Amino acid sequence: MGRGWGWAIIMKTICLYFEIHQIIHLKRYRFFDIGTDHYYYDDYENERNIGEIAERSYMPALNTLHDMIRQHGKYFKVAFSLSGVGIEQLEFHAPQVLEKLQELNDTGCVEFLAEPYSHGLASLVNEESFKAEVKRQCEKTYEYFGQKPKVLRNSSLIYNDEIGAMAAQMGFKGMLTEGAKHVLGWKSPHYLYHCALAPSVKLLLRDVKLSDDISLRFSNSDWEGYPLFADTYVDEIASHPEGSQIINIFMELTALGIAQPLSSNILEFLRAIPACAKAKGITFSTPTEICMKMKSVGALDVPDTLSWTDEERDVSAWLGNAMQREAFNKLYSVADRVRIANDPRLNKDWDYLQASNNFRFMTTKPSGVGVDRGIYASPFDAFTNYMNILGDFINRVNTLYPEDIDNDELNSLLTTIRNQGEEIERKEKEISRLQTKIEKMQEAAATSAAAKPTKKTKRS
């Protein structure tokens, strides 16, 4: 594979990506609190949790990545995405993490990707909500890093053909997703593919084994690959068939320091990878570089939704039982009303209640990876607490936008809002185009004036 495109002489490249999201912990909320208490969060636990993660994972990991860039210059590259709610929590409790990310951004060796603001599941049920979330996260990313994301990473790498088509409508060049065996079949994750419904969207597929060797197995002394050394790891990458293009290593940043403790020497392992890769002629690339420079080898058909979670690599971790589906359907039953109401406090609660971990806490699936349920003793406990909060939230939505307004009126309002948004976007583009035109005309006039001799010069 690959020879047909004349790519055999192209070196392998590693695409290294880390996701940063912060769980918003809900407090104990009783049935009798509905209607009297509209604050749903455990502030103490949220501050304690993010402080611990910043100290044990984020800061040591980011400092190491910064050292690697200093040592290797433009050769070493890395990509990140941050959920909007994750950024908000960092703003409140660990601003040093955002400052460090800005330092990394200043090196020119880092790319920031788009993802849903809430780290939620809107892409599965409400297209308008999903697009609005991604747009808000892109604006937040631009605010902090001056980058306009060109590649989209959905929550937990959730993807199907329809989501790829949505990414195309939003103007993205590519998406990250899982290199799941049941989707790939005989195909390799080490090539660039494209969305079956939208060929303009390239697909970068996670190498499951190489990613999980670091994020899940690195410190496990019972694992047959233990201990894993950087040269052995890079040798495995180099041993992939000639013509293999891309090695996509994707994980959460908390893999470095939380899932794999610092005492396991995980950061020393990471630090050694670039030198080993360089010795084998292997490069590093960002997702956008890959999407722009490489050609797709073909469409990837993904009619059924996949993700990077659990053995099934589907959405059953969040929607696999009746409790999860009831909570999910009830939450998104008010999605359009929340968008029309556009109340700041409701919007913030909407972001936090959408976060996928709220549904993950309710899972009844046996899993090779332990589920930390936080304050909850069981999946039913998580469901009950969430539904109590959701009951209060929906009452507040209905107070602002009554339930008895019929669907025709709702759809009419939604159409108006959508049309207004599109009109504003068109006008913004037109203003930008005219500003560019004016700047060019001013530059041309200044150049012409500088080149034109004055009358005094002619007399002399």
Short mmCIF file of C-alpha atoms in Angstrom, two decimals:
data_model
loop_
_atom_site.label_atom_id
_atom_site.label_comp_id
_atom_site.label_asym_id
_atom_site.label_seq_id
_atom_site.Cartn_x
_atom_site.Cartn_y
_atom_site.Cartn_z
CA MET A 1 0.00 0.00 0.00
CA GLY A 2 1.39 3.42 -0.79
CA ARG A 3 3.45 2.37 -3.81
CA GLY A 4 0.56 3.20 -6.09
CA TRP A 5 0.90 6.85 -5.05
CA GLY A 6 4.68 6.96 -5.40
CA TRP A 7 5.12 7.67 -1.70
CA ALA A 8 7.57 4.92 -0.77
CA ILE A 9 10.44 7.40 -0.58
CA ILE A 10 8.59 9.71 1.84
CA MET A 11 9.72 9.38 5.45
CA LYS A 12 7.35 8.35 8.20
CA THR A 13 6.07 11.18 10.35
CA ILE A 14 4.74 11.16 13.91
CA CYS A 15 1.67 13.24 14.74
CA LEU A 16 1.64 13.72 18.53
CA TYR A 17 -1.57 15.12 20.03
CA PHE A 18 -2.80 15.72 23.59
CA GLU A 19 -6.32 16.54 24.76
CA ILE A 20 -6.94 18.81 27.78
CA HIS A 21 -10.36 18.68 29.41
CA GLN A 22 -11.40 19.14 33.01
CA ILE A 23 -14.31 17.32 34.63
CA ILE A 24 -16.75 19.69 36.34
CA HIS A 25 -17.84 17.89 39.51
CA LEU A 26 -21.50 18.23 40.46
CA LYS A 27 -22.51 18.46 44.12
CA ARG A 28 -25.02 16.31 45.99
CA TYR A 29 -28.41 17.58 44.84
CA ARG A 30 -31.60 16.21 46.41
CA PHE A 31 -35.09 16.05 44.95
CA PHE A 32 -36.18 18.65 47.52
CA ASP A 33 -33.54 21.10 46.21
CA ILE A 34 -35.40 21.41 42.89
CA GLY A 35 -36.81 24.91 42.56
CA THR A 36 -34.86 26.31 45.53
CA ASP A 37 -31.17 25.79 44.66
CA HIS A 38 -29.91 26.71 41.17
CA TYR A 39 -26.19 26.17 41.85
CA TYR A 40 -25.08 22.65 40.95
CA TYR A 41 -21.30 22.44 41.47
CA ASP A 42 -18.84 21.22 44.08
CA ASP A 43 -16.42 24.17 44.05
CA TYR A 44 -14.09 22.66 46.64
CA GLU A 45 -13.68 19.42 44.70
CA ASN A 46 -13.25 21.22 41.38
CA GLU A 47 -10.50 23.45 42.76
CA ARG A 48 -8.77 20.57 44.58
CA ASN A 49 -8.94 18.29 41.55
CA ILE A 50 -7.58 20.69 38.97
CA GLY A 51 -4.87 21.88 41.37
CA GLU A 52 -3.69 18.31 41.81
CA ILE A 53 -3.78 17.56 38.08
CA ALA A 54 -1.92 20.78 37.24
CA GLU A 55 0.82 19.95 39.75
CA ARG A 56 1.17 16.23 39.00
CA SER A 57 0.52 16.23 35.24
CA TYR A 58 -0.06 19.41 33.25
CA MET A 59 2.89 21.51 34.40
CA PRO A 60 5.57 18.76 34.43
CA ALA A 61 4.34 17.45 31.06
CA LEU A 62 4.19 20.89 29.40
CA ASN A 63 7.60 21.85 30.80
CA THR A 64 9.02 18.65 29.32
CA LEU A 65 7.45 19.33 25.92
CA HIS A 66 8.84 22.87 26.03
CA ASP A 67 12.32 21.50 26.79
CA MET A 68 11.97 19.11 23.85
CA ILE A 69 11.16 22.02 21.52
CA ARG A 70 14.12 24.01 22.86
CA GLN A 71 16.39 21.03 22.28
CA HIS A 72 15.15 19.99 18.84
CA GLY A 73 13.83 23.27 17.40
CA LYS A 74 11.41 23.09 14.49
CA TYR A 75 12.04 19.35 14.11
CA PHE A 76 9.77 18.49 17.06
CA LYS A 77 6.07 19.41 16.85
CA VAL A 78 3.02 18.74 18.98
CA ALA A 79 -0.73 19.46 18.87
CA PHE A 80 -3.28 20.16 21.61
CA SER A 81 -6.97 20.81 21.98
CA LEU A 82 -8.66 22.29 25.04
CA SER A 83 -12.36 22.11 25.77
CA GLY A 84 -13.94 25.47 26.53
CA VAL A 85 -15.03 24.34 30.01
CA GLY A 86 -11.48 23.08 30.57
CA ILE A 87 -10.11 26.53 29.71
CA GLU A 88 -12.62 28.12 32.10
CA GLN A 89 -11.47 25.87 34.96
CA LEU A 90 -7.83 26.63 34.21
CA GLU A 91 -8.62 30.36 34.22
CA PHE A 92 -10.11 30.08 37.71
CA HIS A 93 -7.83 27.56 39.39
CA ALA A 94 -4.61 27.02 37.40
CA PRO A 95 -3.81 30.00 35.12
CA GLN A 96 -0.15 28.93 35.06
CA VAL A 97 -1.16 26.08 32.74
CA LEU A 98 -2.61 28.50 30.18
CA GLU A 99 0.49 30.72 30.48
CA LYS A 100 2.69 27.71 29.81
CA LEU A 101 0.61 26.77 26.77
CA GLN A 102 1.02 30.34 25.48
CA GLU A 103 4.81 29.99 25.87
CA LEU A 104 4.66 26.76 23.89
CA ASN A 105 2.52 28.48 21.26
CA ASP A 106 5.18 31.19 20.88
CA THR A 107 7.70 28.56 19.69
CA GLY A 108 5.79 28.07 16.42
CA CYS A 109 5.97 24.28 16.94
CA VAL A 110 2.47 23.82 18.38
CA GLU A 111 -0.94 23.55 16.76
CA PHE A 112 -4.25 24.00 18.59
CA LEU A 113 -7.29 22.09 17.32
CA ALA A 114 -11.03 22.70 17.54
CA GLU A 115 -13.38 20.66 19.70
CA PRO A 116 -16.85 21.10 21.27
CA TYR A 117 -16.83 23.75 24.01
CA SER A 118 -18.53 21.49 26.57
CA HIS A 119 -16.74 18.24 25.68
CA GLY A 120 -20.28 16.97 25.15
CA LEU A 121 -22.21 14.73 22.78
CA ALA A 122 -24.21 17.32 20.79
CA SER A 123 -22.79 16.01 17.50
CA LEU A 124 -24.95 12.89 17.95
CA VAL A 125 -28.27 14.70 18.32
CA ASN A 126 -28.33 18.44 17.57
CA GLU A 127 -26.31 19.80 14.65
CA GLU A 128 -26.93 23.47 15.45
CA SER A 129 -25.81 23.07 19.07
CA PHE A 130 -22.70 21.18 17.97
CA LYS A 131 -21.69 23.81 15.42
CA ALA A 132 -22.31 26.65 17.87
CA GLU A 133 -20.15 24.93 20.49
CA VAL A 134 -17.27 24.33 18.12
CA LYS A 135 -17.42 27.95 16.95
CA ARG A 136 -17.25 29.22 20.55
CA GLN A 137 -14.28 26.98 21.35
CA CYS A 138 -12.49 28.23 18.22
CA GLU A 139 -13.05 31.82 19.37
CA LYS A 140 -11.66 30.97 22.81
CA THR A 141 -8.64 29.30 21.21
CA TYR A 142 -8.00 32.35 19.04
CA GLU A 143 -8.34 34.62 22.08
CA TYR A 144 -5.58 32.75 23.92
CA PHE A 145 -3.28 31.56 21.16
CA GLY A 146 -4.02 33.61 18.06
CA GLN A 147 -4.69 30.42 16.09
CA LYS A 148 -7.82 29.74 14.06
CA PRO A 149 -8.18 25.93 14.24
CA LYS A 150 -8.21 24.15 10.89
CA VAL A 151 -8.61 20.59 12.21
CA LEU A 152 -11.47 19.34 14.38
CA ARG A 153 -11.29 16.82 17.19
CA ASN A 154 -14.69 15.78 18.51
CA SER A 155 -15.19 14.72 22.15
CA SER A 156 -13.47 11.35 22.71
CA LEU A 157 -12.74 11.17 18.94
CA ILE A 158 -16.45 10.53 18.26
CA TYR A 159 -16.96 10.32 14.49
CA ASN A 160 -19.25 9.09 11.74
CA ASP A 161 -19.82 10.10 8.12
CA GLU A 162 -22.46 12.71 9.04
CA ILE A 163 -20.18 14.35 11.61
CA GLY A 164 -17.46 14.51 8.95
CA ALA A 165 -19.93 16.28 6.65
CA MET A 166 -20.69 18.79 9.43
CA ALA A 167 -16.95 19.45 9.79
CA ALA A 168 -16.80 20.20 6.05
CA GLN A 169 -19.68 22.67 6.34
CA MET A 170 -17.77 24.43 9.13
CA GLY A 171 -14.72 24.73 6.87
CA PHE A 172 -12.35 22.31 8.60
CA LYS A 173 -9.55 20.67 6.62
CA GLY A 174 -9.48 17.51 8.69
CA MET A 175 -10.65 15.52 11.70
CA LEU A 176 -8.99 13.19 14.17
CA THR A 177 -10.66 9.88 14.96
CA GLU A 178 -9.97 6.35 16.10
CA GLY A 179 -8.13 3.78 14.01
CA ALA A 180 -10.66 1.13 15.05
CA LYS A 181 -10.17 -2.35 13.59
CA HIS A 182 -13.87 -2.90 12.94
CA VAL A 183 -13.88 0.19 10.70
CA LEU A 184 -10.48 -0.20 9.05
CA GLY A 185 -10.68 -3.93 8.31
CA TRP A 186 -7.57 -4.70 6.24
CA LYS A 187 -6.63 -1.03 5.93
CA SER A 188 -3.83 0.59 7.93
CA PRO A 189 -4.22 3.61 10.25
CA HIS A 190 -0.87 4.85 8.92
CA TYR A 191 -2.35 6.63 5.90
CA LEU A 192 -4.47 9.69 5.36
CA TYR A 193 -8.11 9.04 4.43
CA HIS A 194 -11.07 11.30 3.73
CA CYS A 195 -14.70 11.51 4.81
CA ALA A 196 -16.99 9.39 2.62
CA LEU A 197 -19.61 12.19 2.44
CA ALA A 198 -17.20 15.14 2.23
CA PRO A 199 -13.87 14.45 0.47
CA SER A 200 -12.47 17.84 1.52
CA VAL A 201 -12.22 16.60 5.13
CA LYS A 202 -9.12 14.46 5.68
CA LEU A 203 -9.11 11.86 8.46
CA LEU A 204 -6.16 11.17 10.76
CA LEU A 205 -6.62 7.84 12.53
CA ARG A 206 -5.16 7.12 15.96
CA ASP A 207 -2.72 4.22 16.19
CA VAL A 208 -4.48 2.38 19.01
CA LYS A 209 -1.58 0.18 20.12
CA LEU A 210 1.19 2.79 20.06
CA SER A 211 -1.02 5.37 21.81
CA ASP A 212 -2.24 2.96 24.49
CA ASP A 213 1.27 1.58 25.10
CA ILE A 214 2.04 5.01 26.55
CA SER A 215 -1.30 6.15 27.98
CA LEU A 216 -2.62 2.86 29.44
CA ARG A 217 0.20 0.31 29.80
CA PHE A 218 3.51 2.13 30.33
CA SER A 219 3.81 1.61 34.11
CA ASN A 220 2.12 -1.82 34.25
CA SER A 221 4.82 -4.26 35.36
CA ASP A 222 2.58 -7.21 34.35
CA TRP A 223 2.48 -6.02 30.72
CA GLU A 224 4.61 -8.09 28.37
CA GLY A 225 6.11 -4.90 26.88
CA TYR A 226 7.30 -3.64 30.29
CA PRO A 227 9.62 -1.82 30.68
CA LEU A 228 9.19 0.22 27.50
CA PHE A 229 12.17 2.24 26.32
CA ALA A 230 12.16 5.05 23.75
CA ASP A 231 14.50 3.28 21.31
CA THR A 232 12.33 0.13 21.38
CA TYR A 233 9.22 2.22 20.84
CA VAL A 234 10.72 4.09 17.87
CA ASP A 235 12.09 0.82 16.45
CA GLU A 236 8.50 -0.47 16.32
CA ILE A 237 7.43 2.67 14.44
CA ALA A 238 10.35 2.29 12.02
CA SER A 239 9.49 -1.38 11.45
CA HIS A 240 6.07 -0.59 9.95
CA PRO A 241 5.98 -1.38 6.21
CA GLU A 242 7.79 0.88 3.80
CA GLY A 243 5.31 3.43 2.55
CA SER A 244 3.51 3.81 5.88
CA GLN A 245 3.00 7.54 6.11
CA ILE A 246 1.70 8.72 9.46
CA ILE A 247 1.93 7.46 13.02
CA ASN A 248 -0.87 9.19 14.95
CA ILE A 249 -0.23 9.08 18.70
CA PHE A 250 -3.22 10.65 20.44
CA MET A 251 -4.00 10.71 24.19
CA GLU A 252 -5.18 12.85 27.07
CA LEU A 253 -2.45 14.98 28.62
CA THR A 254 -3.31 13.46 32.02
CA ALA A 255 -1.79 10.21 30.74
CA LEU A 256 1.52 11.89 31.62
CA GLY A 257 1.56 12.07 35.42
CA ILE A 258 -1.90 10.78 36.40
CA ALA A 259 -2.65 7.58 34.43
CA GLN A 260 1.11 6.96 34.28
CA PRO A 261 2.73 8.41 37.43
CA LEU A 262 5.84 10.57 37.17
CA SER A 263 7.69 7.92 39.21
CA SER A 264 7.37 5.55 36.22
CA ASN A 265 9.82 7.82 34.29
CA ILE A 266 7.15 8.51 31.70
CA LEU A 267 8.53 12.01 31.01
CA GLU A 268 12.08 10.73 30.58
CA PHE A 269 10.71 8.22 28.06
CA LEU A 270 8.89 10.99 26.18
CA ARG A 271 11.94 13.26 26.23
CA ALA A 272 14.07 10.58 24.53
CA ILE A 273 11.70 9.91 21.62
CA PRO A 274 12.71 12.78 19.24
CA ALA A 275 16.42 11.86 19.23
CA CYS A 276 15.58 8.20 18.60
CA ALA A 277 13.14 9.18 15.82
CA LYS A 278 15.65 11.52 14.18
CA ALA A 279 18.22 8.72 14.11
CA LYS A 280 15.72 6.59 12.16
CA GLY A 281 14.82 9.37 9.70
CA ILE A 282 11.35 9.81 11.20
CA THR A 283 9.92 13.36 11.38
CA PHE A 284 7.19 15.09 13.40
CA SER A 285 4.20 16.90 11.85
CA THR A 286 1.11 18.74 13.05
CA PRO A 287 -2.37 17.61 11.89
CA THR A 288 -2.80 20.59 9.54
CA GLU A 289 0.62 20.01 7.93
CA ILE A 290 -0.41 16.42 7.20
CA CYS A 291 -3.81 17.45 5.81
CA MET A 292 -2.22 20.10 3.55
CA LYS A 293 0.85 18.19 2.35
CA MET A 294 -0.37 14.62 1.97
CA LYS A 295 -2.99 13.10 -0.28
CA SER A 296 -5.79 10.85 0.88
CA VAL A 297 -5.48 7.24 -0.20
CA GLY A 298 -9.27 6.87 -0.27
CA ALA A 299 -12.59 7.35 1.48
CA LEU A 300 -13.26 5.81 4.88
CA ASP A 301 -16.86 4.67 5.33
CA VAL A 302 -18.05 5.13 8.92
CA PRO A 303 -21.85 4.76 8.93
CA ASP A 304 -21.89 3.77 12.64
CA THR A 305 -20.45 6.10 15.25
CA LEU A 306 -17.04 5.29 16.69
CA SER A 307 -14.91 6.71 19.52
CA TRP A 308 -11.66 5.97 21.35
CA THR A 309 -13.40 4.59 24.47
CA ASP A 310 -13.58 0.97 25.68
CA GLU A 311 -13.04 -2.17 23.62
CA GLU A 312 -16.10 -1.54 21.44
CA ARG A 313 -14.80 1.89 20.31
CA ASP A 314 -18.39 3.15 20.06
CA VAL A 315 -20.67 5.44 22.14
CA SER A 316 -21.92 2.76 24.55
CA ALA A 317 -19.77 4.19 27.37
CA TRP A 318 -22.18 7.17 27.45
CA LEU A 319 -25.39 5.83 25.91
CA GLY A 320 -25.24 2.09 26.52
CA ASN A 321 -28.04 1.72 29.07
CA ALA A 322 -31.58 3.01 29.57
CA MET A 323 -30.59 5.47 32.34
CA GLN A 324 -27.96 7.12 30.15
CA ARG A 325 -30.30 7.40 27.18
CA GLU A 326 -33.12 8.85 29.31
CA ALA A 327 -30.79 11.50 30.77
CA PHE A 328 -29.33 12.27 27.34
CA ASN A 329 -32.72 12.61 25.63
CA LYS A 330 -34.13 14.75 28.42
CA LEU A 331 -31.11 17.09 28.36
CA TYR A 332 -31.21 17.62 24.59
CA SER A 333 -35.00 17.97 24.51
CA VAL A 334 -34.41 21.60 25.57
CA ALA A 335 -31.36 22.27 23.37
CA ASP A 336 -33.20 24.56 20.95
CA ARG A 337 -34.97 26.42 23.77
CA VAL A 338 -31.66 27.06 25.55
CA ARG A 339 -30.24 28.48 22.33
CA ILE A 340 -33.25 30.79 21.82
CA ALA A 341 -33.33 31.93 25.45
CA ASN A 342 -29.58 32.75 25.26
CA ASP A 343 -29.41 33.50 28.99
CA PRO A 344 -25.78 33.75 30.29
CA ARG A 345 -26.34 31.72 33.43
CA LEU A 346 -28.35 29.06 31.61
CA ASN A 347 -25.69 28.87 28.91
CA LYS A 348 -22.94 28.19 31.47
CA ASP A 349 -24.98 25.47 33.19
CA TRP A 350 -25.83 24.02 29.77
CA ASP A 351 -22.11 23.70 28.97
CA TYR A 352 -21.34 21.93 32.23
CA LEU A 353 -24.36 19.61 32.12
CA GLN A 354 -23.51 18.49 28.58
CA ALA A 355 -20.00 17.29 29.50
CA SER A 356 -19.76 13.61 28.54
CA ASN A 357 -18.43 12.49 31.94
CA ASN A 358 -21.92 13.09 33.42
CA PHE A 359 -23.15 10.17 31.29
CA ARG A 360 -19.96 8.14 31.76
CA PHE A 361 -20.60 8.07 35.53
CA MET A 362 -23.86 6.19 34.79
CA THR A 363 -22.25 3.37 32.80
CA THR A 364 -22.96 -0.22 33.79
CA LYS A 365 -20.46 -1.68 31.32
CA PRO A 366 -17.58 -3.81 32.54
CA SER A 367 -14.42 -2.03 31.41
CA GLY A 368 -10.72 -2.78 31.31
CA VAL A 369 -10.17 0.80 32.41
CA GLY A 370 -11.53 1.73 35.84
CA VAL A 371 -14.27 4.38 35.95
CA ASP A 372 -13.81 6.92 38.72
CA ARG A 373 -17.38 7.80 39.71
CA GLY A 374 -16.38 10.65 42.02
CA ILE A 375 -19.07 11.25 44.66
CA TYR A 376 -21.33 8.51 43.31
CA ALA A 377 -21.65 5.07 44.88
CA SER A 378 -23.21 3.49 41.78
CA PRO A 379 -24.47 4.21 38.24
CA PHE A 380 -28.02 4.64 39.64
CA ASP A 381 -26.72 7.13 42.22
CA ALA A 382 -25.09 9.15 39.42
CA PHE A 383 -28.30 9.01 37.37
CA THR A 384 -30.51 10.13 40.28
CA ASN A 385 -28.29 13.09 41.19
CA TYR A 386 -28.00 14.22 37.57
CA MET A 387 -31.74 13.93 36.92
CA ASN A 388 -32.52 16.03 40.01
CA ILE A 389 -30.23 18.77 38.73
CA LEU A 390 -31.63 18.42 35.22
CA GLY A 391 -35.16 18.76 36.58
CA ASP A 392 -34.30 22.13 38.12
CA PHE A 393 -32.42 23.24 34.99
CA ILE A 394 -35.35 22.41 32.69
CA ASN A 395 -37.76 24.26 34.97
CA ARG A 396 -35.56 27.35 34.60
CA VAL A 397 -35.48 26.95 30.80
CA ASN A 398 -39.27 26.65 30.69
CA THR A 399 -39.65 29.77 32.85
CA LEU A 400 -37.72 31.78 30.24
CA TYR A 401 -39.14 29.97 27.24
CA PRO A 402 -42.45 28.29 28.11
CA GLU A 403 -43.03 24.66 27.21
CA ASP A 404 -46.44 25.36 25.67
CA ILE A 405 -44.94 27.25 22.69
CA ASP A 406 -45.58 24.96 19.76
CA ASN A 407 -42.96 23.45 17.46
CA ASP A 408 -43.94 25.59 14.48
CA GLU A 409 -43.21 28.77 16.43
CA LEU A 410 -40.00 27.25 17.79
CA ASN A 411 -38.84 26.26 14.30
CA SER A 412 -39.71 29.70 12.98
CA LEU A 413 -37.59 31.33 15.68
CA LEU A 414 -34.72 28.93 15.04
CA THR A 415 -34.83 29.68 11.32
CA THR A 416 -34.75 33.42 12.06
CA ILE A 417 -31.77 33.02 14.40
CA ARG A 418 -29.94 30.85 11.86
CA ASN A 419 -30.58 33.32 9.04
CA GLN A 420 -29.43 36.23 11.20
CA GLY A 421 -26.24 34.33 12.05
CA GLU A 422 -25.54 33.58 8.39
CA GLU A 423 -26.20 37.20 7.43
CA ILE A 424 -23.83 38.48 10.13
CA GLU A 425 -21.19 36.01 8.96
CA ARG A 426 -21.59 37.15 5.34
CA LYS A 427 -21.27 40.80 6.35
CA GLU A 428 -18.19 40.08 8.48
CA LYS A 429 -16.54 38.39 5.50
CA GLU A 430 -17.46 41.31 3.24
CA ILE A 431 -16.05 43.81 5.76
CA SER A 432 -12.85 41.77 6.04
CA ARG A 433 -12.57 41.63 2.21
CA LEU A 434 -13.05 45.39 1.90
CA GLN A 435 -10.54 46.11 4.68
CA THR A 436 -7.95 44.00 2.88
CA LYS A 437 -8.72 45.81 -0.38
CA ILE A 438 -8.36 49.23 1.29
CA GLU A 439 -5.05 48.21 2.91
CA LYS A 440 -3.69 47.09 -0.47
CA MET A 441 -4.81 50.34 -2.11
CA GLN A 442 -3.17 52.37 0.67
CA GLU A 443 0.05 50.36 0.31
CA ALA A 444 0.02 50.90 -3.46
CA ALA A 445 -0.59 54.63 -3.01
CA ALA A 446 2.23 54.91 -0.47
CA THR A 447 4.61 53.03 -2.77
CA SER A 448 3.63 55.22 -5.72
CA ALA A 449 4.10 58.41 -3.70
CA ALA A 450 7.53 57.27 -2.53
CA ALA A 451 8.63 56.46 -6.07
CA LYS A 452 7.28 59.70 -7.64
CA PRO A 453 9.85 62.55 -7.72
CA THR A 454 8.77 65.88 -6.21
CA LYS A 455 8.70 69.14 -8.27
CA LYS A 456 11.68 70.45 -6.27
CA THR A 457 13.68 67.41 -7.36
CA LYS A 458 12.83 68.12 -11.00
CA ARG A 459 14.07 71.80 -10.78
CA SER A 460 17.37 70.77 -9.31
#
